[in-house]
PDB file of C-alpha atoms in Angstrom:
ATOM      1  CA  UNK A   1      89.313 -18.565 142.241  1.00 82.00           C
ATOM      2  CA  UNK A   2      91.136 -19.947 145.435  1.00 86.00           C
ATOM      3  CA  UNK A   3      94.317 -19.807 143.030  1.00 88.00           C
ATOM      4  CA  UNK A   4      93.728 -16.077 142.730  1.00 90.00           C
ATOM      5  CA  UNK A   5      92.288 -15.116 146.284  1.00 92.00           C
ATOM      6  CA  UNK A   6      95.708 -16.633 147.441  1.00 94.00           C
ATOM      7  CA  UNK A   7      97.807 -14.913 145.052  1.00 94.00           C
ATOM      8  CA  UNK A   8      96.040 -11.388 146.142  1.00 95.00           C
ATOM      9  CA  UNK A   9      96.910 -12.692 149.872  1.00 96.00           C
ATOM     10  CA  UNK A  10     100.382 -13.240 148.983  1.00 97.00           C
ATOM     11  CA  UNK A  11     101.336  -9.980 147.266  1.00 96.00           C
ATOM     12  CA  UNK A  12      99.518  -8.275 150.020  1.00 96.00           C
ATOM     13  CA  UNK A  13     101.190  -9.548 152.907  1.00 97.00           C
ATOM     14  CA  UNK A  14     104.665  -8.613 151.023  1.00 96.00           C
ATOM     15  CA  UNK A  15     103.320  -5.302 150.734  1.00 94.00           C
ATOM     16  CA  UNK A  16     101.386  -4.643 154.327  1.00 95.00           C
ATOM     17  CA  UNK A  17     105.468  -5.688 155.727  1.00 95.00           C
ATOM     18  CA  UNK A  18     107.365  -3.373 153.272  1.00 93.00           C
ATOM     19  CA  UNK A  19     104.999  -0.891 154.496  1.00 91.00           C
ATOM     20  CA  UNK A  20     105.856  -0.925 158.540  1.00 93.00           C
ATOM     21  CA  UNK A  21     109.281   1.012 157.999  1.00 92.00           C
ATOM     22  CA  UNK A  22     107.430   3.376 156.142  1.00 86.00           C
ATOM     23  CA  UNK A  23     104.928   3.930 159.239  1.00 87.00           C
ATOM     24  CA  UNK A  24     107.808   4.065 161.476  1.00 90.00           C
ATOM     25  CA  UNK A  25     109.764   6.666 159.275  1.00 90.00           C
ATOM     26  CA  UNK A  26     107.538   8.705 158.048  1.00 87.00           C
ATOM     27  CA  UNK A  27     103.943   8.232 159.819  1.00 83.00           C
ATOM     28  CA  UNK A  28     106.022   8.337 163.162  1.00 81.00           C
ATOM     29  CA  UNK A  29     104.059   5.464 164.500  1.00 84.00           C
ATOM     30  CA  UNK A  30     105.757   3.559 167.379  1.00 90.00           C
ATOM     31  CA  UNK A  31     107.930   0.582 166.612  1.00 93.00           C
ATOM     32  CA  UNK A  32     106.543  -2.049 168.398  1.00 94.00           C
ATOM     33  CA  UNK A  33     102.592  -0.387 167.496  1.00 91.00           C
ATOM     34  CA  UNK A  34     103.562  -0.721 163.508  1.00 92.00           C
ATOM     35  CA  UNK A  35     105.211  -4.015 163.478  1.00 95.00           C
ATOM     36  CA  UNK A  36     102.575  -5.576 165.630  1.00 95.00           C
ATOM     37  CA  UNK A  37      99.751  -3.878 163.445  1.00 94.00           C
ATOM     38  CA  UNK A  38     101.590  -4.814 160.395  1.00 94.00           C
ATOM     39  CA  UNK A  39     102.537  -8.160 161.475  1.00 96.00           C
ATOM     40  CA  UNK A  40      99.071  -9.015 162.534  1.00 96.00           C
ATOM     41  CA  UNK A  41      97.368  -8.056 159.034  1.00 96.00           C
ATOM     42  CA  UNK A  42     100.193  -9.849 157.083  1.00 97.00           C
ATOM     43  CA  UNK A  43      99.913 -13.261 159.693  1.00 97.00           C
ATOM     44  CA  UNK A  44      95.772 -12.652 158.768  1.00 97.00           C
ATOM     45  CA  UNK A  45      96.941 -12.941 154.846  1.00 97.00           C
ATOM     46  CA  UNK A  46      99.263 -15.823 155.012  1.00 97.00           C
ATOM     47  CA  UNK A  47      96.308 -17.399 157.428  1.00 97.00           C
ATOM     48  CA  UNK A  48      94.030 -16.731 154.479  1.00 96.00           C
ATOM     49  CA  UNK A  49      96.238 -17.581 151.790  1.00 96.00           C
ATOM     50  CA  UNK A  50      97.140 -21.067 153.072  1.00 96.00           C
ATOM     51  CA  UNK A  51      93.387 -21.833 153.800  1.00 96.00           C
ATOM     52  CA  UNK A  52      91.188 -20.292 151.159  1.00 93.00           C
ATOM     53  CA  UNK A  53      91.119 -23.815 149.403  1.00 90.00           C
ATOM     54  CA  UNK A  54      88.927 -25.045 152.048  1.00 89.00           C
ATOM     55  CA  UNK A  55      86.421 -22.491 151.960  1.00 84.00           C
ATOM     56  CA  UNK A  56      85.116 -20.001 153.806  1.00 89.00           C
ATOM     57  CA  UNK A  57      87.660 -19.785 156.702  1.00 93.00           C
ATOM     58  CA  UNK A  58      90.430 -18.602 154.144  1.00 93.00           C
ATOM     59  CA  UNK A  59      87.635 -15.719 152.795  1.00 94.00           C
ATOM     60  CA  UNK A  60      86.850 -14.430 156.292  1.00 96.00           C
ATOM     61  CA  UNK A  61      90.706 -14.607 157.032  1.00 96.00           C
ATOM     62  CA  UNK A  62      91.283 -12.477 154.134  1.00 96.00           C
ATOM     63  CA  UNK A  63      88.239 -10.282 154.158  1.00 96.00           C
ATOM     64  CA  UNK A  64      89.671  -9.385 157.848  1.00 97.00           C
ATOM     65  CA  UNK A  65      93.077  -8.605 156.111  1.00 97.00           C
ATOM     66  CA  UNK A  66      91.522  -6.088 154.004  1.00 96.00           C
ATOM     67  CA  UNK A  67      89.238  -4.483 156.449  1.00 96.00           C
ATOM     68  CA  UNK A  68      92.917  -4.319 158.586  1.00 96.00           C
ATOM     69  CA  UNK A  69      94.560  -3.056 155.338  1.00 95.00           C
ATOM     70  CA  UNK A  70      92.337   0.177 154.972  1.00 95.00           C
ATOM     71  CA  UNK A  71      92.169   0.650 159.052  1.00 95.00           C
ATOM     72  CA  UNK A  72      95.911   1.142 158.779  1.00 92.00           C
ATOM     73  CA  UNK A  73      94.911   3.852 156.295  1.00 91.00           C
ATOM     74  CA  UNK A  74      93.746   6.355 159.018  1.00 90.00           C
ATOM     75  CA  UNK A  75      97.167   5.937 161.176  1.00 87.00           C
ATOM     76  CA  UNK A  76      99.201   6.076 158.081  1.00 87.00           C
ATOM     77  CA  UNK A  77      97.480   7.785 154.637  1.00 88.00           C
ATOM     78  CA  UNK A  78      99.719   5.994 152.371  1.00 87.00           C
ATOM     79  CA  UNK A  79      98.357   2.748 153.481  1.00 89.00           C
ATOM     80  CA  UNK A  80      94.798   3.783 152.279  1.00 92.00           C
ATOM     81  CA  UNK A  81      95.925   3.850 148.720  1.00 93.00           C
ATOM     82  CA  UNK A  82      97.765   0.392 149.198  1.00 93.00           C
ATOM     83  CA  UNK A  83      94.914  -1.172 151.308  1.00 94.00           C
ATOM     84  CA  UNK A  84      91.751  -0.141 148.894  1.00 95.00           C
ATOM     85  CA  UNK A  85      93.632  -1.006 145.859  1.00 96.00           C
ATOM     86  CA  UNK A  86      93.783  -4.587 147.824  1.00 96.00           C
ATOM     87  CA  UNK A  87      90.517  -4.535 149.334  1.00 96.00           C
ATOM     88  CA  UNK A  88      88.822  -3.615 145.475  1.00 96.00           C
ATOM     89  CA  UNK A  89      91.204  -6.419 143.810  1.00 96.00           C
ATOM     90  CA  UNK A  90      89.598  -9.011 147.051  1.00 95.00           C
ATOM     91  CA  UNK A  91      85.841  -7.751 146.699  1.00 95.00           C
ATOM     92  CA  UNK A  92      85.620  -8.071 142.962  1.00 95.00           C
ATOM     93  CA  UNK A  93      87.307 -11.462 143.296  1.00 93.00           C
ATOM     94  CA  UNK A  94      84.556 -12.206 145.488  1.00 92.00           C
ATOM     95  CA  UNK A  95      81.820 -10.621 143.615  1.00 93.00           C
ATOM     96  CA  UNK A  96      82.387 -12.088 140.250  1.00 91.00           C
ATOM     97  CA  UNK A  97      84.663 -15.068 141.574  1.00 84.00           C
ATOM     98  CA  UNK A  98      81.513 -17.846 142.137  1.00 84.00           C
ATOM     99  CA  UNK A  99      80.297 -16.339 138.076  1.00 88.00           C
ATOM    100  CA  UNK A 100      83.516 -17.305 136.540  1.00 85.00           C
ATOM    101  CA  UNK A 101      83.700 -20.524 138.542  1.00 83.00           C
ATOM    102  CA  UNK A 102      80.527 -22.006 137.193  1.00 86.00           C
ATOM    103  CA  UNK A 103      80.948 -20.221 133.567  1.00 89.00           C
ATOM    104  CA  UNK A 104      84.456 -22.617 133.928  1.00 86.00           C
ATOM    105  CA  UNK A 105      82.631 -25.895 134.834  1.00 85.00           C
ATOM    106  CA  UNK A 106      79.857 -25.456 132.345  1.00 89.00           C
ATOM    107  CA  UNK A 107      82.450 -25.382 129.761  1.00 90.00           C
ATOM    108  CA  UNK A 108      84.476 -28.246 130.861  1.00 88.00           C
ATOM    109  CA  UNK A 109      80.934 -30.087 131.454  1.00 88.00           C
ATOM    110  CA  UNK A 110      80.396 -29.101 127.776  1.00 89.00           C
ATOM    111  CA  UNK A 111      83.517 -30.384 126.318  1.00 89.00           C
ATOM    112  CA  UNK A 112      83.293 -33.441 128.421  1.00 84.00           C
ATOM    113  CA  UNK A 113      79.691 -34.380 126.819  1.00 76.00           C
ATOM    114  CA  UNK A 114      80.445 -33.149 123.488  1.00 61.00           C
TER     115      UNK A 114
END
């Protein structure tokens, strides 16, 4: 799962930077406003990335990226899209995450023992 969670975090923060020209160009958002907003939610997703292997700091991190990711959404409607397609990917990782996690370990316990 934290293999995954960072992988989401990673493609994400590619794609919240690739977006800031495209608020500057087309959403006419400031300079400085779009590459601080966008620069903030991709440092929140590296932050996450690098720390979701020790727990929940890395989750919060990127459950803050997300909620970041749609905000953008209402300055630039593009980003909506990009930022719930992100946000759904992170929430079902964290809904059925733990499930898969324990389904794994039974299995390995199972193999171990048997």
């Amino acid at each position: 799962m934290n293999r995954i969670a960072a992988t989401i975090l990673s493609i994400q923060m590619i794609v919240v930077l690739l977006a800031v020209p495209v608020a500057i160009n087309i959403a006419d958002v400031g300079r400085g406003a779009a590459w601080l907003a966008g620069g903030g939610i991709a440092l929140l997703c590296v932050l996450g990335a690098a720390t979701v292997r020790r727990g929940r700091p890395g989750y919060v991190l990127g459950t803050a990226a997300q909620v970041g990711s749609v905000a953008a959404g209402f300055v630039v409607p593009e980003m909506l899209i990009l930022g719930g397609i992100f946000a759904v990917l992170w929430f079902v990782l964290l809904r059925i995450g733990p499930q898969v996690e324990r389904e794994k370990a039974a299995r390995e316990a199972e193999q171990d023992g048997g």
